[in-house]
Amino acid sequence: MNQEHAQQLKAAIEAVKSREIGNIYFVACGGSMATLTPAQYILDREIDIPSAVYSSNEFILRSPKALNDKSVVISCSHSGNTPETVEATEFARSKGALTISLSHLVDSPLWNAAEYRLHYDWGTEARAEENNYGILYRLIFGILNTLYPNEKYARAVASVETSLHDVFERNKANTLEAAKAFGSDYKREPIIYTMASGINYSLAYSFAICLLQEMQWIHSSAIHAGEYFHGPFEVTDYDVPFIIIKGIGETRLMDDRAHDFCQKFSDKIVLIDAETFDMEGISAEVRNYFANLVAGVVLRQYAQYLSEFRGHPLSVRRYMWKMDY
Ligand SMILES: N[C@@H]1[C@@H](O)[C@H](O)[C@@H](COP(=O)(O)O)O[C@@H]1O
């Protein structure tokens, strides 16, 4: 265990404990916003303190009335440099909120804007318990366990610390051939939709906007499985590809309904079903909250092979970080 990370988490969790908490906001952009969103889902399910997710600039411009000194604002920027996330954190701090920021870059502008800072590791060598989701889940379940002590939350933290890395590795190995097949079969698709609900929806969103649009320049849109029947299902046809992520929790009913319909009319469904995951080591009562993380690792491998078969590295951008915008 990285002791520096453990110390940073302890300080942030103690700070939350020392305050009266009226609400919790999660603020970031793009992939980082999608990273934070499952934490809001977990809080929504577990406690009655209201929480919400905002894209950074909207947080500043909308300026929620309830943002005040009883707020906790958790922001994230991988680079630590996204100006709107830095400004949103400064804005939250100016309103008296307790600010906690996650970043891969120590001493970045975001790092300096936040009151409490959480560094996470990144890259192929990083251990799951020290990467962005590992740190976020240790924070969220740590906060829950501090505010509402419960063995369930302690077991969730232990699941991250002792098992998540191996769970990721096993599921990556189990889906390696499927990832290669996806890369080969879908490399010429001009458009790929993603669909999910509940805690998995933000994964469908980030896969569509970050992996497919940003990193592969493939047209895409994330469809909420419940919303599918309220517009998007009209585009379903035999040659229209859908990646459908099915969860194992309370919203699976919506995933089933969308999948059942979609497979009647599309011959190109890529199903990522959390029921097939090997979740051994993750405490049974919180597996729903971890299935999206496993699906994320599985899908990242799919994207990796898509990029290899297309000869389009995931690192290539046309505009991002290359000009003013
Ligand atoms: N794919 C995401 C983008 O969607 C996002 O605009 C950006 C956010 O940056 P950061 O997390 O550094 O704030 O970077 C990531 O790569």
Coordinates of C-alpha atoms and ligand atoms in Angstrom, one line a residue:
M1 CA 0.0 0.0 0.0
N2 CA 1.3 3.5 -0.9
Q3 CA 1.6 5.2 2.5
E4 CA 1.4 8.7 1.0
H5 CA -1.9 7.9 -0.6
A6 CA -3.1 6.4 2.6
Q7 CA -2.2 9.5 4.5
Q8 CA -3.9 11.8 1.9
L9 CA -7.1 9.7 2.1
K10 CA -7.0 9.7 5.9
A11 CA -6.7 13.5 6.0
A12 CA -9.6 14.0 3.5
I13 CA -11.9 11.6 5.3
E14 CA -11.2 13.2 8.7
A15 CA -11.9 16.6 7.2
V16 CA -15.3 15.4 6.1
K17 CA -16.0 13.9 9.5
S18 CA -15.1 17.2 11.2
R19 CA -17.8 19.1 9.3
E20 CA -21.5 19.3 9.1
I21 CA -22.3 18.0 5.6
G22 CA -25.3 19.4 3.7
N23 CA -24.5 18.1 0.2
I24 CA -21.8 16.7 -1.9
Y25 CA -20.9 17.7 -5.4
F26 CA -18.7 15.9 -7.9
V27 CA -17.1 18.2 -10.5
A28 CA -14.8 17.4 -13.4
C29 CA -14.8 17.2 -17.3
G30 CA -15.0 14.3 -19.7
G31 CA -13.4 11.1 -18.7
S32 CA -12.7 12.5 -15.2
M33 CA -16.4 13.4 -14.7
A34 CA -17.3 9.9 -15.8
T35 CA -14.8 8.5 -13.3
L36 CA -16.5 10.4 -10.4
T37 CA -20.1 9.6 -11.4
P38 CA -20.2 6.1 -9.9
A39 CA -19.4 7.6 -6.5
Q40 CA -22.4 9.8 -6.7
Y41 CA -24.5 6.7 -7.6
I42 CA -23.2 4.9 -4.5
L43 CA -23.9 7.9 -2.2
D44 CA -27.4 8.2 -3.7
R45 CA -28.1 4.6 -2.9
E46 CA -26.5 4.5 0.5
I47 CA -27.2 7.8 2.3
D48 CA -29.7 10.7 2.4
I49 CA -27.3 13.5 1.9
P50 CA -28.0 14.8 -1.6
S51 CA -25.2 14.7 -4.1
A52 CA -24.8 15.7 -7.8
V53 CA -22.4 15.5 -10.7
Y54 CA -21.5 18.6 -12.7
S55 CA -19.3 19.3 -15.7
S56 CA -16.8 21.9 -14.3
N57 CA -17.9 25.0 -16.2
E58 CA -21.5 24.3 -15.7
F59 CA -20.9 24.1 -12.0
I60 CA -19.5 27.6 -12.0
L61 CA -22.1 29.1 -14.4
R62 CA -25.1 27.4 -12.8
S63 CA -23.7 28.2 -9.4
P64 CA -26.0 25.8 -7.3
K65 CA -27.8 27.7 -4.6
A66 CA -27.0 25.0 -2.1
L67 CA -23.2 25.3 -2.6
N68 CA -22.0 26.7 0.7
D69 CA -19.8 25.9 3.8
K70 CA -21.8 22.7 4.4
S71 CA -20.8 21.4 0.9
V72 CA -18.1 18.9 0.1
V73 CA -16.8 19.3 -3.5
I74 CA -14.9 16.5 -4.9
S75 CA -13.1 17.3 -8.2
C76 CA -10.8 15.4 -10.5
S77 CA -8.5 16.2 -13.3
H78 CA -6.1 13.6 -14.6
S79 CA -3.7 16.2 -15.9
G80 CA -4.4 18.6 -13.0
N81 CA -4.4 21.3 -15.7
T82 CA -8.0 21.5 -17.1
P83 CA -8.7 25.2 -16.4
E84 CA -12.4 24.8 -15.8
T85 CA -11.9 22.1 -13.2
V86 CA -9.2 24.3 -11.5
E87 CA -11.6 27.3 -11.5
A88 CA -14.5 25.2 -10.3
T89 CA -12.5 24.0 -7.4
E90 CA -11.4 27.6 -6.6
F91 CA -15.0 28.7 -6.9
A92 CA -16.2 26.0 -4.5
R93 CA -13.5 27.0 -2.0
S94 CA -14.6 30.7 -2.3
K95 CA -18.0 29.6 -1.2
G96 CA -16.6 27.9 1.9
A97 CA -17.0 24.3 0.6
L98 CA -14.6 21.6 1.7
T99 CA -12.7 20.8 -1.5
I100 CA -11.0 17.4 -2.2
S101 CA -9.3 16.9 -5.5
L102 CA -8.0 13.8 -7.3
S103 CA -5.2 14.1 -9.8
H104 CA -2.3 12.2 -11.3
L105 CA -0.1 15.3 -11.2
V106 CA 1.2 16.5 -7.9
D107 CA 1.8 20.3 -7.7
S108 CA -0.5 20.9 -10.7
P109 CA -2.9 23.9 -10.7
L110 CA -5.7 21.7 -9.4
W111 CA -3.4 20.3 -6.7
N112 CA -2.8 23.8 -5.5
A113 CA -6.4 24.9 -5.8
A114 CA -7.8 22.2 -3.5
E115 CA -7.7 22.0 0.3
Y116 CA -7.3 18.2 0.3
R117 CA -5.4 16.5 -2.5
L118 CA -5.4 12.9 -3.5
H119 CA -2.8 11.6 -5.9
Y120 CA -3.4 8.5 -7.9
D121 CA -1.2 6.2 -9.9
W122 CA -1.7 5.6 -13.6
G123 CA -0.5 3.4 -16.4
T124 CA -0.1 -0.2 -17.1
E125 CA 2.1 -0.8 -14.1
A126 CA -0.3 0.9 -11.6
R127 CA -2.0 -1.2 -9.0
A128 CA -5.8 -1.0 -9.0
E129 CA -6.0 0.1 -5.4
E130 CA -3.8 3.1 -6.2
N131 CA -5.3 4.2 -9.5
N132 CA -8.1 6.8 -10.0
Y133 CA -10.9 4.4 -9.2
G134 CA -9.1 2.7 -6.4
I135 CA -8.4 6.0 -4.7
L136 CA -12.0 7.3 -5.4
Y137 CA -13.6 4.1 -4.0
R138 CA -11.4 4.1 -0.9
L139 CA -12.4 7.7 -0.4
I140 CA -16.1 7.2 -0.8
F141 CA -16.4 4.0 1.2
G142 CA -14.0 5.5 3.7
I143 CA -16.3 8.6 4.0
L144 CA -19.4 6.3 4.3
N145 CA -17.7 4.2 7.0
T146 CA -16.8 7.3 8.9
L147 CA -20.1 9.0 8.8
Y148 CA -22.2 5.8 9.1
P149 CA -19.9 3.1 10.5
N150 CA -20.9 -0.2 8.9
E151 CA -19.0 -3.5 8.2
K152 CA -20.3 -3.3 4.7
Y153 CA -18.3 -0.2 4.0
A154 CA -15.2 -1.5 5.7
R155 CA -15.5 -4.7 3.5
A156 CA -15.8 -2.5 0.4
V157 CA -12.6 -0.7 1.3
A158 CA -10.9 -4.0 1.9
S159 CA -12.2 -5.3 -1.4
V160 CA -10.4 -2.4 -3.2
E161 CA -7.3 -2.8 -1.2
T162 CA -6.9 -6.6 -1.4
S163 CA -8.7 -7.9 -4.4
L164 CA -9.6 -5.3 -7.1
H165 CA -6.2 -5.6 -8.9
D166 CA -6.5 -9.4 -9.3
V167 CA -10.1 -9.1 -10.3
F168 CA -9.1 -6.7 -13.0
E169 CA -6.3 -8.9 -14.2
R170 CA -8.5 -12.1 -14.3
N171 CA -11.3 -10.4 -16.2
K172 CA -8.9 -8.9 -18.7
A173 CA -7.5 -12.4 -19.3
N174 CA -11.0 -13.9 -19.6
T175 CA -12.0 -11.4 -22.2
L176 CA -8.8 -11.1 -24.2
E177 CA -10.0 -13.1 -27.2
A178 CA -13.3 -11.3 -27.2
A179 CA -11.4 -8.0 -27.3
K180 CA -9.3 -9.1 -30.3
A181 CA -12.5 -10.3 -32.1
F182 CA -14.1 -6.9 -31.4
G183 CA -11.1 -5.0 -32.8
S184 CA -11.1 -7.2 -35.9
D185 CA -14.8 -7.3 -36.5
Y186 CA -15.7 -3.7 -35.8
K187 CA -12.6 -1.9 -37.2
R188 CA -14.5 -0.5 -40.2
E189 CA -17.6 0.6 -38.4
P190 CA -18.3 4.3 -38.9
I191 CA -20.6 4.5 -35.9
I192 CA -20.9 2.5 -32.7
Y193 CA -23.5 3.3 -30.0
T194 CA -23.0 2.5 -26.4
M195 CA -25.9 1.7 -24.0
A196 CA -26.1 1.1 -20.2
S197 CA -28.0 2.3 -17.1
G198 CA -27.5 2.9 -13.4
I199 CA -23.9 2.8 -12.2
N200 CA -22.7 1.7 -15.6
Y201 CA -24.2 4.6 -17.6
S202 CA -21.2 6.9 -17.0
L203 CA -19.0 4.1 -18.5
A204 CA -21.2 4.0 -21.7
Y205 CA -20.8 7.8 -21.7
S206 CA -17.0 7.8 -21.4
F207 CA -16.5 5.0 -23.8
A208 CA -18.6 7.0 -26.4
I209 CA -17.0 10.4 -25.9
C210 CA -13.5 9.5 -24.9
L211 CA -12.6 6.2 -26.4
L212 CA -14.7 6.2 -29.6
Q213 CA -15.0 9.9 -30.4
E214 CA -11.9 11.4 -28.9
M215 CA -9.4 8.6 -29.3
Q216 CA -10.7 6.8 -32.4
W217 CA -12.7 9.5 -34.2
I218 CA -15.6 7.1 -34.5
H219 CA -19.1 8.6 -34.4
S220 CA -20.9 7.5 -31.3
S221 CA -23.4 8.4 -28.7
A222 CA -24.2 7.0 -25.2
I223 CA -27.8 5.9 -24.8
H224 CA -29.4 5.4 -21.5
A225 CA -31.1 2.0 -21.5
G226 CA -34.3 3.5 -20.1
E227 CA -34.2 6.3 -22.6
Y228 CA -33.6 3.9 -25.5
F229 CA -37.4 3.5 -25.9
H230 CA -38.0 7.2 -26.0
G231 CA -36.2 8.0 -29.2
P232 CA -33.0 6.2 -29.9
F233 CA -34.5 2.8 -30.6
E234 CA -35.7 4.1 -33.9
V235 CA -32.2 4.0 -35.3
T236 CA -31.9 0.3 -34.5
D237 CA -31.3 -1.8 -37.6
Y238 CA -29.5 -5.0 -38.6
D239 CA -26.2 -3.2 -39.4
V240 CA -26.2 -0.7 -36.6
P241 CA -23.7 -1.6 -33.8
F242 CA -24.4 -1.3 -30.1
I243 CA -22.2 -2.0 -27.2
I244 CA -24.6 -2.9 -24.4
I245 CA -23.3 -3.0 -20.8
K246 CA -25.5 -5.0 -18.5
G247 CA -25.1 -4.5 -14.8
I248 CA -25.9 -6.8 -11.9
G249 CA -27.8 -4.4 -9.7
E250 CA -31.1 -2.8 -9.3
T251 CA -31.2 -1.2 -12.8
R252 CA -30.5 -4.4 -14.7
L253 CA -34.2 -4.7 -15.6
M254 CA -33.7 -1.7 -17.8
D255 CA -30.7 -3.2 -19.5
D256 CA -32.6 -6.5 -20.1
R257 CA -35.5 -4.7 -21.7
A258 CA -33.2 -2.6 -24.0
H259 CA -31.1 -5.7 -24.9
D260 CA -34.2 -7.8 -25.6
F261 CA -35.5 -5.3 -28.0
C262 CA -32.2 -4.3 -29.6
Q263 CA -31.2 -7.9 -30.4
K264 CA -34.4 -8.4 -32.4
F265 CA -33.3 -5.8 -35.0
S266 CA -29.6 -5.4 -34.7
D267 CA -27.1 -8.2 -35.7
K268 CA -24.2 -6.2 -34.3
I269 CA -24.6 -6.3 -30.5
V270 CA -21.5 -6.5 -28.4
L271 CA -22.7 -7.5 -24.9
I272 CA -20.6 -6.8 -21.8
D273 CA -22.6 -8.6 -19.2
A274 CA -21.4 -8.1 -15.6
E275 CA -23.1 -11.4 -14.7
T276 CA -20.2 -13.2 -16.5
F277 CA -17.5 -11.4 -14.5
D278 CA -15.3 -13.2 -12.1
M279 CA -15.8 -11.0 -8.9
E280 CA -14.2 -13.4 -6.4
G281 CA -12.7 -11.3 -3.6
I282 CA -15.1 -8.4 -3.9
S283 CA -17.6 -8.4 -1.0
A284 CA -20.9 -9.8 -2.3
E285 CA -23.0 -7.0 -1.0
V286 CA -21.2 -4.3 -2.9
R287 CA -20.5 -6.2 -6.2
N288 CA -22.9 -4.0 -8.1
Y289 CA -20.8 -1.1 -7.2
F290 CA -17.7 -2.7 -8.6
A291 CA -19.1 -4.3 -11.8
N292 CA -18.8 -1.0 -13.6
L293 CA -15.1 -0.9 -12.8
V294 CA -14.5 -4.3 -14.2
A295 CA -16.6 -3.5 -17.3
G296 CA -14.4 -0.4 -17.7
V297 CA -11.2 -2.5 -17.7
V298 CA -12.7 -5.0 -20.1
L299 CA -13.9 -2.2 -22.4
R300 CA -10.6 -0.5 -22.3
Q301 CA -9.0 -3.7 -23.6
Y302 CA -11.6 -3.7 -26.4
A303 CA -10.7 -0.2 -27.3
Q304 CA -7.0 -1.1 -27.3
Y305 CA -7.6 -3.8 -29.9
L306 CA -9.9 -1.6 -31.9
S307 CA -7.1 0.9 -32.1
E308 CA -4.6 -1.7 -33.1
F309 CA -6.7 -3.2 -35.8
R310 CA -7.5 0.3 -37.1
G311 CA -3.9 1.5 -36.9
H312 CA -5.1 4.5 -35.0
P313 CA -3.3 4.8 -31.6
L314 CA -5.4 5.9 -28.7
S315 CA -3.0 8.7 -28.1
V316 CA -3.7 10.6 -31.3
R317 CA -5.6 13.9 -31.2
R318 CA -6.4 16.6 -33.8
Y319 CA -7.4 19.5 -31.5
M320 CA -7.2 18.4 -27.9
W321 CA -4.2 20.0 -26.1
K322 CA -3.0 21.3 -29.4
M323 CA -4.7 24.7 -29.7
D324 CA -6.8 27.1 -27.7
Y325 CA -10.4 26.1 -27.2
Ligands
LIG1 N1 -10.6 11.7 -22.2 C1 -10.6 12.8 -21.3 C2 -11.2 14.0 -21.9 O1 -12.5 13.8 -22.0 C3 -11.1 15.2 -21.0 O2 -11.4 16.4 -21.7 C4 -9.9 15.4 -20.4 C5 -10.1 15.9 -19.0 O3 -8.9 16.2 -18.6 P1 -8.4 16.0 -17.1 O4 -8.9 14.7 -16.6 O5 -7.0 16.1 -17.3 O6 -9.0 17.2 -16.5 O7 -8.9 14.3 -20.5 C6 -9.3 13.0 -20.7 O8 -8.3 12.4 -21.5

